[in-house]
């Protein structure tokens, strides 16, 4: 399984330069102009005497065809860092509304590991923002993540954003508490009020669940296999 997936990833990486002609035909670069944007979300919540906080950063720099992306997300529980990820990606437009991406992801917590990352990001039918990525860890372990979200405009300023994310793992890894197959999933609904595009307070109702052996590993460590939280936060756009 690992060998096959590595081969697929290598083929995907080799194919990226070959997609250049399709991308150049499909896009209309604004005379080489470059732009940038940074979205920052920080929130805080409390569940059964446990304080939680999280952050989510999504930043990019570049033009219509080529972009550099920096992504970071993480969670704290009672002040302790539970999860922290940083991604650095090269993103290239390969079709209308779709980019192919390759780069690295580094996890500081729960365990320090570096991942070779490849995937796609774009707009699926019915306006679902979609990200699908494959990861090869520095010790050869393979995993994947799929995330989708949508936006419902209740008014021009009041917006509901449902989202879902699933994580998969190719092989059981007891050292970091992961089983094989579907390891965890998350669904949520963020509701925000945009005083402007740059500033929007929000509430985020989120349900997370671990599955199979991943849930068993969590319970053995005294952790919950599922959580429901309500967080309050602010979304900034720079």
GROMACS .gro file of C-alpha atoms in nm:
model
  238
    1UNK     CA    1   0.000   0.000   0.000
    2UNK     CA    2   0.279   0.238   0.096
    3UNK     CA    3   0.481   0.165  -0.217
    4UNK     CA    4   0.177   0.215  -0.439
    5UNK     CA    5   0.087   0.545  -0.277
    6UNK     CA    6   0.444   0.673  -0.298
    7UNK     CA    7   0.446   0.586  -0.665
    8UNK     CA    8   0.120   0.776  -0.720
    9UNK     CA    9   0.256   1.079  -0.538
   10UNK     CA   10   0.580   1.072  -0.738
   11UNK     CA   11   0.379   1.055  -1.058
   12UNK     CA   12   0.167   1.350  -0.945
   13UNK     CA   13   0.477   1.557  -0.868
   14UNK     CA   14   0.632   1.473  -1.203
   15UNK     CA   15   0.308   1.563  -1.378
   16UNK     CA   16   0.281   1.915  -1.235
   17UNK     CA   17   0.518   2.082  -1.487
   18UNK     CA   18   0.333   1.906  -1.768
   19UNK     CA   19   0.011   2.075  -1.666
   20UNK     CA   20   0.153   2.416  -1.750
   21UNK     CA   21   0.007   2.439  -2.101
   22UNK     CA   22  -0.344   2.357  -1.982
   23UNK     CA   23  -0.314   2.611  -1.703
   24UNK     CA   24  -0.186   2.886  -1.931
   25UNK     CA   25  -0.472   2.827  -2.173
   26UNK     CA   26  -0.731   2.816  -1.899
   27UNK     CA   27  -0.633   3.132  -1.713
   28UNK     CA   28  -0.600   3.498  -1.791
   29UNK     CA   29  -0.316   3.631  -1.580
   30UNK     CA   30  -0.349   4.000  -1.496
   31UNK     CA   31  -0.029   4.098  -1.685
   32UNK     CA   32   0.188   3.924  -1.427
   33UNK     CA   33   0.043   4.120  -1.135
   34UNK     CA   34   0.083   3.970  -0.789
   35UNK     CA   35  -0.154   3.992  -0.496
   36UNK     CA   36  -0.172   3.863  -0.142
   37UNK     CA   37  -0.433   3.786   0.122
   38UNK     CA   38  -0.424   3.662   0.480
   39UNK     CA   39  -0.724   3.515   0.659
   40UNK     CA   40  -0.691   3.469   1.034
   41UNK     CA   41  -0.950   3.306   1.259
   42UNK     CA   42  -0.905   3.280   1.635
   43UNK     CA   43  -1.169   3.147   1.871
   44UNK     CA   44  -1.230   3.039   2.228
   45UNK     CA   45  -1.474   2.795   2.387
   46UNK     CA   46  -1.551   2.601   2.702
   47UNK     CA   47  -1.677   2.241   2.728
   48UNK     CA   48  -1.744   2.067   3.063
   49UNK     CA   49  -1.491   2.271   3.261
   50UNK     CA   50  -1.236   2.253   2.979
   51UNK     CA   51  -1.118   2.569   2.808
   52UNK     CA   52  -1.034   2.538   2.442
   53UNK     CA   53  -0.889   2.777   2.187
   54UNK     CA   54  -0.792   2.741   1.824
   55UNK     CA   55  -0.645   2.933   1.534
   56UNK     CA   56  -0.662   2.898   1.157
   57UNK     CA   57  -0.441   3.095   0.917
   58UNK     CA   58  -0.472   3.077   0.538
   59UNK     CA   59  -0.239   3.309   0.347
   60UNK     CA   60  -0.131   3.327  -0.016
   61UNK     CA   61   0.091   3.537  -0.239
   62UNK     CA   62   0.106   3.534  -0.618
   63UNK     CA   63  -0.093   3.576  -0.937
   64UNK     CA   64  -0.369   3.394  -1.120
   65UNK     CA   65  -0.151   3.098  -1.216
   66UNK     CA   66   0.121   3.067  -0.954
   67UNK     CA   67   0.079   3.109  -0.579
   68UNK     CA   68   0.267   3.039  -0.262
   69UNK     CA   69   0.045   2.934   0.027
   70UNK     CA   70   0.105   2.930   0.401
   71UNK     CA   71  -0.146   2.750   0.621
   72UNK     CA   72  -0.140   2.701   0.994
   73UNK     CA   73  -0.395   2.562   1.236
   74UNK     CA   74  -0.388   2.445   1.593
   75UNK     CA   75  -0.572   2.389   1.918
   76UNK     CA   76  -0.505   2.448   2.285
   77UNK     CA   77  -0.681   2.276   2.577
   78UNK     CA   78  -0.655   2.440   2.918
   79UNK     CA   79  -0.351   2.627   2.788
   80UNK     CA   80  -0.169   2.317   2.662
   81UNK     CA   81  -0.088   2.291   2.294
   82UNK     CA   82  -0.272   1.984   2.162
   83UNK     CA   83  -0.232   2.031   1.787
   84UNK     CA   84  -0.018   2.258   1.568
   85UNK     CA   85   0.033   2.234   1.191
   86UNK     CA   86   0.218   2.457   0.945
   87UNK     CA   87   0.193   2.405   0.568
   88UNK     CA   88   0.402   2.562   0.292
   89UNK     CA   89   0.267   2.493  -0.058
   90UNK     CA   90   0.333   2.584  -0.419
   91UNK     CA   91  -0.008   2.617  -0.583
   92UNK     CA   92  -0.060   2.619  -0.960
   93UNK     CA   93  -0.382   2.674  -1.148
   94UNK     CA   94  -0.451   2.372  -1.369
   95UNK     CA   95  -0.817   2.423  -1.457
   96UNK     CA   96  -1.094   2.674  -1.404
   97UNK     CA   97  -1.134   2.714  -1.025
   98UNK     CA   98  -0.883   2.435  -0.950
   99UNK     CA   99  -0.520   2.440  -0.831
  100UNK     CA  100  -0.272   2.155  -0.795
  101UNK     CA  101  -0.051   2.187  -0.491
  102UNK     CA  102   0.274   2.042  -0.362
  103UNK     CA  103   0.485   2.125  -0.059
  104UNK     CA  104   0.554   2.036   0.303
  105UNK     CA  105   0.352   2.017   0.621
  106UNK     CA  106   0.512   2.021   0.964
  107UNK     CA  107   0.331   1.905   1.278
  108UNK     CA  108   0.473   2.041   1.602
  109UNK     CA  109   0.205   1.859   1.807
  110UNK     CA  110   0.095   1.596   1.896
  111UNK     CA  111   0.420   1.455   1.753
  112UNK     CA  112   0.690   1.637   1.559
  113UNK     CA  113   0.684   1.512   1.200
  114UNK     CA  114   0.734   1.650   0.850
  115UNK     CA  115   0.509   1.546   0.563
  116UNK     CA  116   0.557   1.565   0.188
  117UNK     CA  117   0.221   1.700   0.069
  118UNK     CA  118   0.042   1.691  -0.265
  119UNK     CA  119  -0.318   1.758  -0.355
  120UNK     CA  120  -0.578   1.980  -0.514
  121UNK     CA  121  -0.788   2.272  -0.401
  122UNK     CA  122  -1.081   2.430  -0.578
  123UNK     CA  123  -1.451   2.480  -0.623
  124UNK     CA  124  -1.658   2.165  -0.669
  125UNK     CA  125  -2.015   2.162  -0.811
  126UNK     CA  126  -2.277   2.341  -0.597
  127UNK     CA  127  -2.006   2.582  -0.476
  128UNK     CA  128  -1.834   2.345  -0.235
  129UNK     CA  129  -1.484   2.471  -0.156
  130UNK     CA  130  -1.280   2.150  -0.160
  131UNK     CA  131  -0.933   2.052  -0.049
  132UNK     CA  132  -0.796   1.698  -0.091
  133UNK     CA  133  -0.438   1.620   0.010
  134UNK     CA  134  -0.214   1.317   0.040
  135UNK     CA  135   0.067   1.311   0.296
  136UNK     CA  136   0.384   1.101   0.315
  137UNK     CA  137   0.542   1.133   0.659
  138UNK     CA  138   0.919   1.151   0.714
  139UNK     CA  139   0.915   0.784   0.821
  140UNK     CA  140   0.711   0.671   0.519
  141UNK     CA  141   0.364   0.658   0.674
  142UNK     CA  142   0.084   0.766   0.440
  143UNK     CA  143  -0.232   0.956   0.526
  144UNK     CA  144  -0.490   1.176   0.357
  145UNK     CA  145  -0.738   1.453   0.433
  146UNK     CA  146  -1.051   1.573   0.258
  147UNK     CA  147  -1.226   1.896   0.353
  148UNK     CA  148  -1.532   2.069   0.209
  149UNK     CA  149  -1.716   2.385   0.304
  150UNK     CA  150  -1.988   2.605   0.163
  151UNK     CA  151  -2.131   2.950   0.231
  152UNK     CA  152  -2.497   3.043   0.271
  153UNK     CA  153  -2.572   3.415   0.259
  154UNK     CA  154  -2.869   3.475   0.488
  155UNK     CA  155  -2.821   3.847   0.425
  156UNK     CA  156  -2.536   4.043   0.267
  157UNK     CA  157  -2.360   4.043   0.606
  158UNK     CA  158  -2.492   3.737   0.795
  159UNK     CA  159  -2.331   3.420   0.659
  160UNK     CA  160  -2.354   3.054   0.761
  161UNK     CA  161  -2.067   2.828   0.666
  162UNK     CA  162  -2.113   2.451   0.707
  163UNK     CA  163  -1.798   2.242   0.680
  164UNK     CA  164  -1.679   1.883   0.705
  165UNK     CA  165  -1.340   1.715   0.722
  166UNK     CA  166  -1.228   1.351   0.725
  167UNK     CA  167  -0.883   1.208   0.792
  168UNK     CA  168  -0.759   0.869   0.674
  169UNK     CA  169  -0.451   0.665   0.755
  170UNK     CA  170  -0.301   0.384   0.547
  171UNK     CA  171  -0.149   0.184   0.833
  172UNK     CA  172  -0.202   0.160   1.208
  173UNK     CA  173   0.046   0.363   1.409
  174UNK     CA  174   0.011   0.306   1.782
  175UNK     CA  175   0.295   0.545   1.867
  176UNK     CA  176   0.087   0.846   1.767
  177UNK     CA  177  -0.250   0.685   1.839
  178UNK     CA  178  -0.376   0.634   1.485
  179UNK     CA  179  -0.558   0.331   1.350
  180UNK     CA  180  -0.597   0.245   0.984
  181UNK     CA  181  -0.872   0.361   0.750
  182UNK     CA  182  -1.100   0.641   0.865
  183UNK     CA  183  -0.939   0.784   1.179
  184UNK     CA  184  -1.137   1.100   1.253
  185UNK     CA  185  -1.405   1.331   1.118
  186UNK     CA  186  -1.531   1.676   1.195
  187UNK     CA  187  -1.846   1.862   1.101
  188UNK     CA  188  -1.935   2.214   1.198
  189UNK     CA  189  -2.137   2.523   1.132
  190UNK     CA  190  -1.981   2.866   1.158
  191UNK     CA  191  -2.213   3.165   1.162
  192UNK     CA  192  -2.052   3.506   1.121
  193UNK     CA  193  -2.158   3.864   1.082
  194UNK     CA  194  -1.936   4.064   0.846
  195UNK     CA  195  -1.920   4.423   0.964
  196UNK     CA  196  -1.682   4.436   0.667
  197UNK     CA  197  -1.494   4.176   0.463
  198UNK     CA  198  -1.197   4.244   0.691
  199UNK     CA  199  -1.369   4.195   1.028
  200UNK     CA  200  -1.631   3.936   1.122
  201UNK     CA  201  -1.713   3.793   1.468
  202UNK     CA  202  -1.852   3.440   1.461
  203UNK     CA  203  -1.983   3.144   1.660
  204UNK     CA  204  -1.872   2.795   1.560
  205UNK     CA  205  -2.061   2.480   1.658
  206UNK     CA  206  -1.829   2.183   1.602
  207UNK     CA  207  -1.857   1.805   1.646
  208UNK     CA  208  -1.543   1.588   1.626
  209UNK     CA  209  -1.524   1.210   1.647
  210UNK     CA  210  -1.249   0.948   1.632
  211UNK     CA  211  -1.318   0.606   1.482
  212UNK     CA  212  -1.200   0.246   1.519
  213UNK     CA  213  -0.862   0.185   1.676
  214UNK     CA  214  -0.796   0.560   1.683
  215UNK     CA  215  -1.088   0.596   1.925
  216UNK     CA  216  -0.958   0.302   2.131
  217UNK     CA  217  -0.611   0.460   2.155
  218UNK     CA  218  -0.767   0.788   2.268
  219UNK     CA  219  -0.978   0.623   2.538
  220UNK     CA  220  -0.672   0.429   2.662
  221UNK     CA  221  -0.499   0.766   2.713
  222UNK     CA  222  -0.797   0.899   2.906
  223UNK     CA  223  -0.911   1.118   2.617
  224UNK     CA  224  -1.259   1.147   2.473
  225UNK     CA  225  -1.335   0.987   2.140
  226UNK     CA  226  -1.591   1.254   2.052
  227UNK     CA  227  -1.644   1.617   2.146
  228UNK     CA  228  -1.907   1.881   2.085
  229UNK     CA  229  -1.797   2.240   2.131
  230UNK     CA  230  -1.930   2.590   2.081
  231UNK     CA  231  -1.662   2.851   2.021
  232UNK     CA  232  -1.675   3.226   1.979
  233UNK     CA  233  -1.417   3.400   1.767
  234UNK     CA  234  -1.314   3.670   1.522
  235UNK     CA  235  -1.225   3.639   1.156
  236UNK     CA  236  -0.978   3.889   1.014
  237UNK     CA  237  -0.890   3.945   0.650
  238UNK     CA  238  -0.575   4.140   0.564
   0.00000   0.00000   0.00000
